[in-house]
Coordinates of C-alpha atoms and ligand atoms in Angstrom, one line a residue:
M2 CA -55.5 236.5 -143.2
K3 CA -53.3 233.5 -142.5
R4 CA -54.8 230.2 -142.0
T5 CA -54.4 227.2 -139.4
G6 CA -52.6 224.2 -140.4
I7 CA -52.0 220.7 -138.7
I8 CA -48.1 220.4 -138.4
G9 CA -47.9 216.9 -136.8
T10 CA -50.3 214.0 -136.1
G11 CA -50.0 211.2 -133.7
K12 CA -52.0 208.2 -132.3
Y13 CA -52.1 205.5 -129.6
L14 CA -53.7 202.3 -130.0
P15 CA -54.1 199.8 -126.9
E16 CA -52.1 196.5 -127.8
N17 CA -55.0 194.3 -126.8
V18 CA -57.1 193.1 -129.8
L19 CA -60.8 192.1 -129.4
T20 CA -61.7 190.1 -132.4
N21 CA -65.1 189.3 -133.7
A22 CA -64.5 185.6 -133.0
A23 CA -63.8 186.4 -129.4
L24 CA -67.2 188.4 -129.2
E25 CA -68.9 185.4 -130.6
K26 CA -67.9 183.5 -127.4
M27 CA -69.4 186.6 -125.3
V28 CA -72.6 187.3 -126.6
D29 CA -75.1 185.9 -129.3
T30 CA -73.3 187.3 -132.5
S31 CA -71.3 186.2 -135.5
D32 CA -68.3 187.4 -137.2
E33 CA -70.5 187.5 -140.5
W34 CA -73.0 189.6 -138.8
I35 CA -70.7 192.2 -137.5
I36 CA -68.6 192.4 -140.7
T37 CA -71.7 192.7 -143.1
R38 CA -73.6 195.0 -140.8
T39 CA -70.7 197.3 -139.6
G40 CA -67.3 196.5 -141.5
I41 CA -65.6 195.7 -138.1
K42 CA -63.5 193.1 -137.8
E43 CA -61.4 194.0 -134.5
R44 CA -61.1 196.6 -132.1
R45 CA -58.5 197.5 -129.3
I46 CA -59.2 197.4 -125.7
A47 CA -57.2 199.4 -123.0
A48 CA -55.7 197.8 -120.1
D49 CA -57.4 198.1 -116.9
N50 CA -55.0 200.6 -115.6
E51 CA -54.6 202.6 -118.7
A52 CA -57.1 205.6 -118.6
T53 CA -58.1 208.2 -121.3
S54 CA -55.6 210.6 -120.4
D55 CA -52.7 207.8 -120.6
M56 CA -53.6 207.2 -124.1
A57 CA -54.1 210.9 -124.8
V58 CA -50.4 211.4 -123.6
K59 CA -48.9 208.8 -125.7
A60 CA -50.7 210.1 -128.8
S61 CA -49.7 213.7 -128.0
K62 CA -45.8 212.7 -127.7
Q63 CA -46.1 211.1 -131.2
A64 CA -47.7 214.3 -132.6
L65 CA -45.4 216.6 -130.8
S66 CA -42.5 214.7 -132.0
N67 CA -43.7 214.7 -135.6
A68 CA -44.2 218.4 -135.5
G69 CA -40.7 218.6 -134.1
L70 CA -42.1 220.3 -131.0
K71 CA -41.6 220.1 -127.2
P72 CA -44.6 220.0 -124.8
S73 CA -43.3 223.7 -124.0
D74 CA -44.0 224.9 -127.3
I75 CA -47.9 224.4 -126.9
D76 CA -50.1 227.2 -125.8
V77 CA -53.3 225.3 -125.1
I78 CA -54.5 221.7 -124.7
I79 CA -57.9 220.5 -125.9
V80 CA -59.3 217.1 -125.3
A81 CA -62.2 215.7 -127.0
T82 CA -63.6 212.9 -124.9
I83 CA -67.0 211.5 -123.5
T84 CA -64.8 209.0 -121.4
P85 CA -62.8 211.3 -119.2
D86 CA -60.4 209.8 -116.6
M87 CA -63.3 211.3 -114.0
F88 CA -65.8 214.0 -114.1
F89 CA -63.1 216.6 -112.8
P90 CA -60.4 217.6 -113.0
S91 CA -60.6 217.6 -116.8
T92 CA -58.6 215.1 -118.8
A93 CA -56.7 218.0 -120.4
C94 CA -55.3 218.7 -117.1
Q95 CA -54.1 215.5 -116.7
V96 CA -52.6 215.6 -120.0
Q97 CA -51.0 219.0 -119.2
Y98 CA -49.5 217.5 -116.2
K99 CA -48.4 214.3 -117.5
L100 CA -46.9 215.9 -120.8
G101 CA -45.0 218.4 -118.6
A102 CA -46.5 221.0 -120.7
P103 CA -46.4 224.9 -119.2
N104 CA -49.4 225.9 -117.3
V105 CA -51.3 226.9 -120.3
A106 CA -55.2 226.9 -121.0
A107 CA -56.4 223.1 -121.0
F108 CA -60.0 221.9 -121.2
D109 CA -62.3 219.1 -122.3
V110 CA -64.8 219.2 -124.9
S111 CA -67.8 216.8 -124.6
V112 CA -69.4 216.4 -128.1
A113 CA -69.2 212.7 -128.5
C114 CA -68.0 211.5 -132.2
S115 CA -67.8 214.9 -133.4
G116 CA -65.4 215.9 -130.7
Y117 CA -62.1 215.9 -132.8
V118 CA -63.5 218.2 -135.5
Y119 CA -64.9 220.5 -132.9
G120 CA -61.6 220.6 -131.1
L121 CA -59.7 221.4 -134.3
A122 CA -62.1 224.3 -134.8
I123 CA -61.6 225.9 -131.8
A124 CA -58.1 225.7 -132.1
D125 CA -58.4 227.3 -135.4
Q126 CA -60.4 230.2 -134.0
F127 CA -57.8 230.8 -131.1
I128 CA -54.9 230.6 -133.5
R129 CA -56.6 232.8 -136.1
G130 CA -57.8 235.3 -133.4
G131 CA -54.2 235.6 -132.3
L132 CA -54.9 234.4 -128.7
Y133 CA -52.5 231.6 -128.9
K134 CA -49.8 230.5 -131.5
R135 CA -49.8 226.7 -131.3
A136 CA -52.7 224.1 -130.0
L137 CA -52.5 220.7 -129.2
V138 CA -55.8 218.8 -130.0
I139 CA -56.5 215.3 -128.8
A140 CA -59.2 212.9 -129.1
S141 CA -59.0 210.0 -126.6
E142 CA -61.6 207.6 -125.5
K143 CA -62.0 204.4 -123.3
L144 CA -65.5 203.3 -124.5
S145 CA -64.7 199.9 -123.2
S146 CA -65.2 201.5 -119.8
V147 CA -68.8 202.5 -120.5
T148 CA -69.8 199.5 -122.7
D149 CA -72.3 196.9 -121.6
W150 CA -70.8 193.7 -122.6
E151 CA -73.9 191.6 -122.5
D152 CA -75.6 194.0 -125.0
R153 CA -74.9 192.6 -128.3
S154 CA -76.2 195.6 -130.1
T155 CA -73.6 197.8 -128.7
C156 CA -70.7 195.9 -127.4
V157 CA -69.6 194.8 -131.1
L158 CA -69.1 198.4 -132.2
F159 CA -66.8 200.2 -129.9
G160 CA -63.2 200.3 -129.0
D161 CA -60.8 202.4 -127.4
G162 CA -57.8 204.8 -128.8
A163 CA -56.3 208.2 -129.0
G164 CA -55.3 210.5 -131.8
A165 CA -53.7 214.1 -131.6
A166 CA -52.7 216.8 -133.7
V167 CA -50.4 220.1 -133.3
L168 CA -51.7 223.2 -134.8
E169 CA -50.3 226.4 -135.9
Q170 CA -50.6 229.3 -138.3
V171 CA -49.3 228.2 -142.0
D172 CA -48.3 230.3 -145.1
E173 CA -49.9 227.8 -147.3
G174 CA -53.2 225.7 -147.5
G175 CA -54.5 225.1 -143.9
I176 CA -58.3 225.0 -142.6
L177 CA -60.5 226.4 -145.3
G178 CA -63.9 226.0 -143.7
V179 CA -65.7 224.6 -140.8
H180 CA -69.3 223.7 -140.2
L181 CA -70.4 222.7 -136.7
G182 CA -74.1 221.7 -135.5
S183 CA -76.3 220.1 -133.0
D184 CA -79.6 218.7 -132.2
G185 CA -80.5 218.0 -128.6
S186 CA -83.9 216.9 -129.3
K187 CA -82.6 213.5 -130.3
G188 CA -80.2 213.2 -127.4
D189 CA -81.8 209.9 -126.3
L190 CA -80.8 208.2 -129.3
L191 CA -77.4 207.8 -128.1
Q192 CA -76.6 208.4 -124.3
L193 CA -75.2 207.3 -121.1
P194 CA -78.2 208.0 -118.7
A195 CA -76.6 207.8 -115.3
G196 CA -73.8 209.2 -113.1
G197 CA -74.8 213.0 -113.8
S198 CA -76.8 215.3 -111.9
R199 CA -80.2 214.0 -113.8
M200 CA -79.6 210.7 -112.2
P201 CA -76.7 210.3 -109.7
A202 CA -75.1 206.9 -109.2
S203 CA -76.9 204.5 -106.9
I204 CA -77.2 201.0 -106.4
K205 CA -80.2 200.8 -108.6
T206 CA -78.5 202.5 -111.7
V207 CA -75.6 200.1 -111.5
E208 CA -77.9 197.1 -111.2
N209 CA -79.7 198.7 -114.2
K210 CA -76.4 199.1 -116.2
L211 CA -77.4 202.7 -116.5
H212 CA -73.7 203.7 -116.4
T213 CA -73.2 202.3 -119.8
I214 CA -73.8 203.2 -123.5
K215 CA -77.5 203.2 -124.8
M216 CA -78.3 203.3 -128.6
E217 CA -80.9 203.2 -131.0
G218 CA -78.8 202.2 -133.7
N219 CA -81.3 201.7 -136.4
V220 CA -82.7 205.2 -136.1
L221 CA -79.5 206.9 -135.4
F222 CA -78.1 205.2 -138.8
K223 CA -80.6 207.1 -140.7
H224 CA -79.6 210.5 -139.1
A225 CA -76.1 209.9 -139.6
V226 CA -76.3 209.3 -143.5
K227 CA -78.4 212.4 -143.9
I228 CA -76.5 214.8 -141.4
M229 CA -73.2 213.6 -142.7
A230 CA -74.2 214.4 -146.1
D231 CA -75.6 217.7 -145.3
A232 CA -72.6 218.6 -143.2
A233 CA -70.3 218.0 -146.1
L234 CA -72.4 220.1 -148.2
A235 CA -72.6 223.0 -145.7
V236 CA -68.9 223.1 -145.5
T237 CA -67.9 222.5 -149.2
E238 CA -70.7 224.7 -150.9
P239 CA -69.6 228.2 -149.7
L240 CA -66.0 227.3 -150.7
G241 CA -67.2 226.5 -154.2
M242 CA -66.4 223.1 -154.1
K243 CA -68.0 219.7 -155.0
G244 CA -67.0 216.0 -154.3
D245 CA -64.7 216.0 -157.1
D246 CA -62.6 218.9 -155.7
I247 CA -62.1 216.7 -152.4
D248 CA -59.0 214.3 -152.4
L249 CA -59.8 212.5 -149.4
I250 CA -62.6 212.0 -147.1
I251 CA -61.8 211.4 -143.5
P252 CA -65.0 210.4 -141.8
H253 CA -66.1 209.4 -138.2
Q254 CA -65.9 205.6 -138.5
A255 CA -69.2 204.5 -137.2
N256 CA -70.5 202.1 -139.8
I257 CA -68.9 201.1 -143.3
R258 CA -72.5 201.3 -144.6
I259 CA -73.2 204.8 -143.5
L260 CA -69.8 205.8 -145.1
N261 CA -70.8 204.0 -148.4
A262 CA -74.0 206.0 -148.4
L263 CA -72.0 209.1 -147.7
A264 CA -69.8 208.6 -150.6
K265 CA -72.8 207.9 -152.9
K266 CA -74.6 211.0 -151.9
M267 CA -71.3 213.0 -152.6
G268 CA -71.0 211.4 -155.8
V269 CA -67.5 210.1 -155.0
D270 CA -65.8 206.7 -155.2
P271 CA -65.8 205.3 -151.8
E272 CA -62.6 203.1 -152.7
K273 CA -60.4 206.0 -153.8
K274 CA -62.1 209.0 -151.8
V275 CA -62.9 207.6 -148.4
Y276 CA -60.6 206.7 -145.7
L277 CA -61.5 203.5 -143.8
N278 CA -59.8 201.9 -140.8
I279 CA -63.1 200.7 -139.0
E280 CA -62.4 197.1 -139.7
K281 CA -59.1 197.4 -137.2
Y282 CA -60.6 199.6 -134.5
G283 CA -64.4 199.9 -134.7
N284 CA -66.1 203.0 -133.5
M285 CA -63.6 205.0 -131.1
S286 CA -66.0 208.0 -130.8
A287 CA -64.0 211.1 -131.3
A288 CA -60.7 209.3 -131.5
S289 CA -61.9 207.5 -134.6
S290 CA -61.3 210.6 -137.1
A291 CA -58.3 211.6 -134.9
V292 CA -56.6 208.1 -135.7
A293 CA -58.0 207.9 -139.2
L294 CA -56.2 211.4 -140.0
T295 CA -53.1 210.1 -138.6
E296 CA -52.9 206.8 -140.3
A297 CA -54.0 208.5 -143.7
V298 CA -50.8 210.8 -143.1
E299 CA -48.6 207.8 -142.2
E300 CA -49.7 205.6 -145.3
G301 CA -48.9 208.7 -147.6
R302 CA -52.6 208.8 -148.6
I303 CA -52.4 212.6 -148.0
K304 CA -50.1 215.0 -149.9
K305 CA -49.2 218.5 -149.7
G306 CA -51.9 220.6 -151.4
D307 CA -54.6 217.7 -151.0
R308 CA -57.9 218.8 -149.9
I309 CA -59.2 216.8 -147.0
L310 CA -62.8 216.8 -146.0
M311 CA -63.3 215.7 -142.2
D312 CA -66.8 214.6 -141.6
A313 CA -68.3 213.6 -138.0
F314 CA -71.4 212.8 -136.4
G315 CA -72.4 211.6 -133.2
G316 CA -74.4 211.7 -129.6
G317 CA -76.0 215.0 -128.7
L318 CA -76.7 214.8 -131.7
T319 CA -73.6 216.6 -133.0
W320 CA -71.9 217.0 -136.1
G321 CA -68.9 218.7 -137.6
A322 CA -67.3 218.9 -140.8
L323 CA -64.1 220.7 -141.8
V324 CA -62.0 221.2 -145.2
I325 CA -58.2 221.6 -144.7
E326 CA -55.9 222.0 -147.5
W327 CA -52.6 219.9 -146.5
Ligands
UT7_22 O1 -70.9 207.0 -133.5 C1 -71.7 207.8 -133.9 C2 -73.2 207.3 -133.9 N1 -73.6 206.0 -134.3 C3 -74.0 205.5 -135.2 O2 -74.2 206.4 -136.2 C4 -74.3 204.2 -135.5 C5 -75.5 203.8 -136.3 N2 -76.1 202.6 -136.4 C6 -75.5 201.4 -136.9 O3 -74.3 201.6 -137.3 C7 -76.4 200.3 -136.9 O4 -77.9 200.6 -136.8 C8 -76.0 199.3 -136.2 C9 -74.8 198.5 -136.7 C10 -75.9 199.7 -134.7 C11 -77.0 198.0 -136.1 O5 -77.3 197.5 -137.6 P1 -78.7 197.6 -138.1 O6 -78.6 196.9 -139.5 O7 -79.4 198.8 -137.9 O8 -79.6 196.6 -137.4 P2 -80.9 196.5 -136.4 O9 -80.5 197.3 -135.1 O10 -81.9 196.8 -137.1 O11 -81.0 195.1 -135.9 C12 -81.2 194.1 -137.1 C13 -81.3 192.7 -136.4 C14 -82.2 192.6 -135.1 O12 -82.6 191.4 -135.0 P3 -84.2 191.1 -135.5 O13 -85.0 192.2 -134.6 O14 -84.2 191.6 -137.0 O15 -84.4 189.5 -135.3 C15 -81.3 192.8 -134.0 O16 -81.6 192.1 -132.6 O17 -79.9 192.4 -135.8 C16 -79.9 191.9 -134.6 N3 -78.6 192.4 -134.0 C17 -77.8 191.4 -133.8 N4 -77.5 190.1 -134.5 C18 -76.1 189.5 -134.4 C19 -78.2 193.5 -133.2 N5 -76.9 193.3 -132.9 C20 -76.8 192.0 -133.2 C21 -75.2 191.6 -133.1 N6 -75.2 190.1 -133.8 N7 -74.3 191.9 -132.6

């Protein structure tokens, strides 16, 4: 059976750069703490009038252009986001309209940081199953809109941005394996508590800042290391692959220490085999791995025939790992 490949990638990062030095003036933190504990030097912040779908459209246009295609060539649009423009209509519908794509299937997936890997996996199934020929998978996040800018334990971590990919059937390479998972029992470790049906918006929820991200970073850290390593194993083992067989790992960029621990568990050299851009953008949830993949391609870190492991973990909890031969 023919496989699904990625034939074009794109990204969009807002212009506004928020440095660690600027954060030092906002909360009780230091450049040194942020760099040593997370690896982050700066992050991008979207403009007030720039919503998640606006960033998604810009990343999509670049991905389509790199694939040599037009919006009319796309059969399904999937947007991974936890910061949609609004509850509904979906951000994917906004993207369909703004791109001028045909009236094709369009929907959001809400899987937090694992959303891009989930989106690619869904597109792979659609294409291999024969329902659709080409898919546009986007991960776009405006985490600055749900960040508590007075909470030093979270506000130094997050950033805004978008990445996109166009997928279709390929003759060589493509997606070799996928592993997805979840553990809802640990959902309270990373959540945005209010605004949904459990706790609708009220003056109290606003006063208590319950419309912003709450995270138990320390506990989550330990889960992240184990789950990302387990997910990597769950996708590589059935393919008969080991760390050495992977040319580049494109992980979710939550914390450089998590990624160094992952490299150690997989027995690979983090300098050579783990793609990093966390220092420039921080944690952009699902958009992190989408932008990382796009930049790895742009920088020539991925060549034809290379075997790439995408590995993500996030709120839910959710995780997703995928091996693709370029
Ligand atoms: O996106 C997917 C899911 N996310 C993750 O997987 C994130 C996982 N977690 C992490 O990356 C790390 O836990 C953090 C970067 C969030 C925090 O690093 P940590 O080494 O786990 O720090 P901690 O929470 O244990 O806090 C250590 C100390 C505390 O002070 P005391 O109690 O030891 O005096 C914090 O109050 O660091 C303090 N602290 C800060 N100090 C300066 C917390 N945030 C800051 C800050 N600046 N921004």
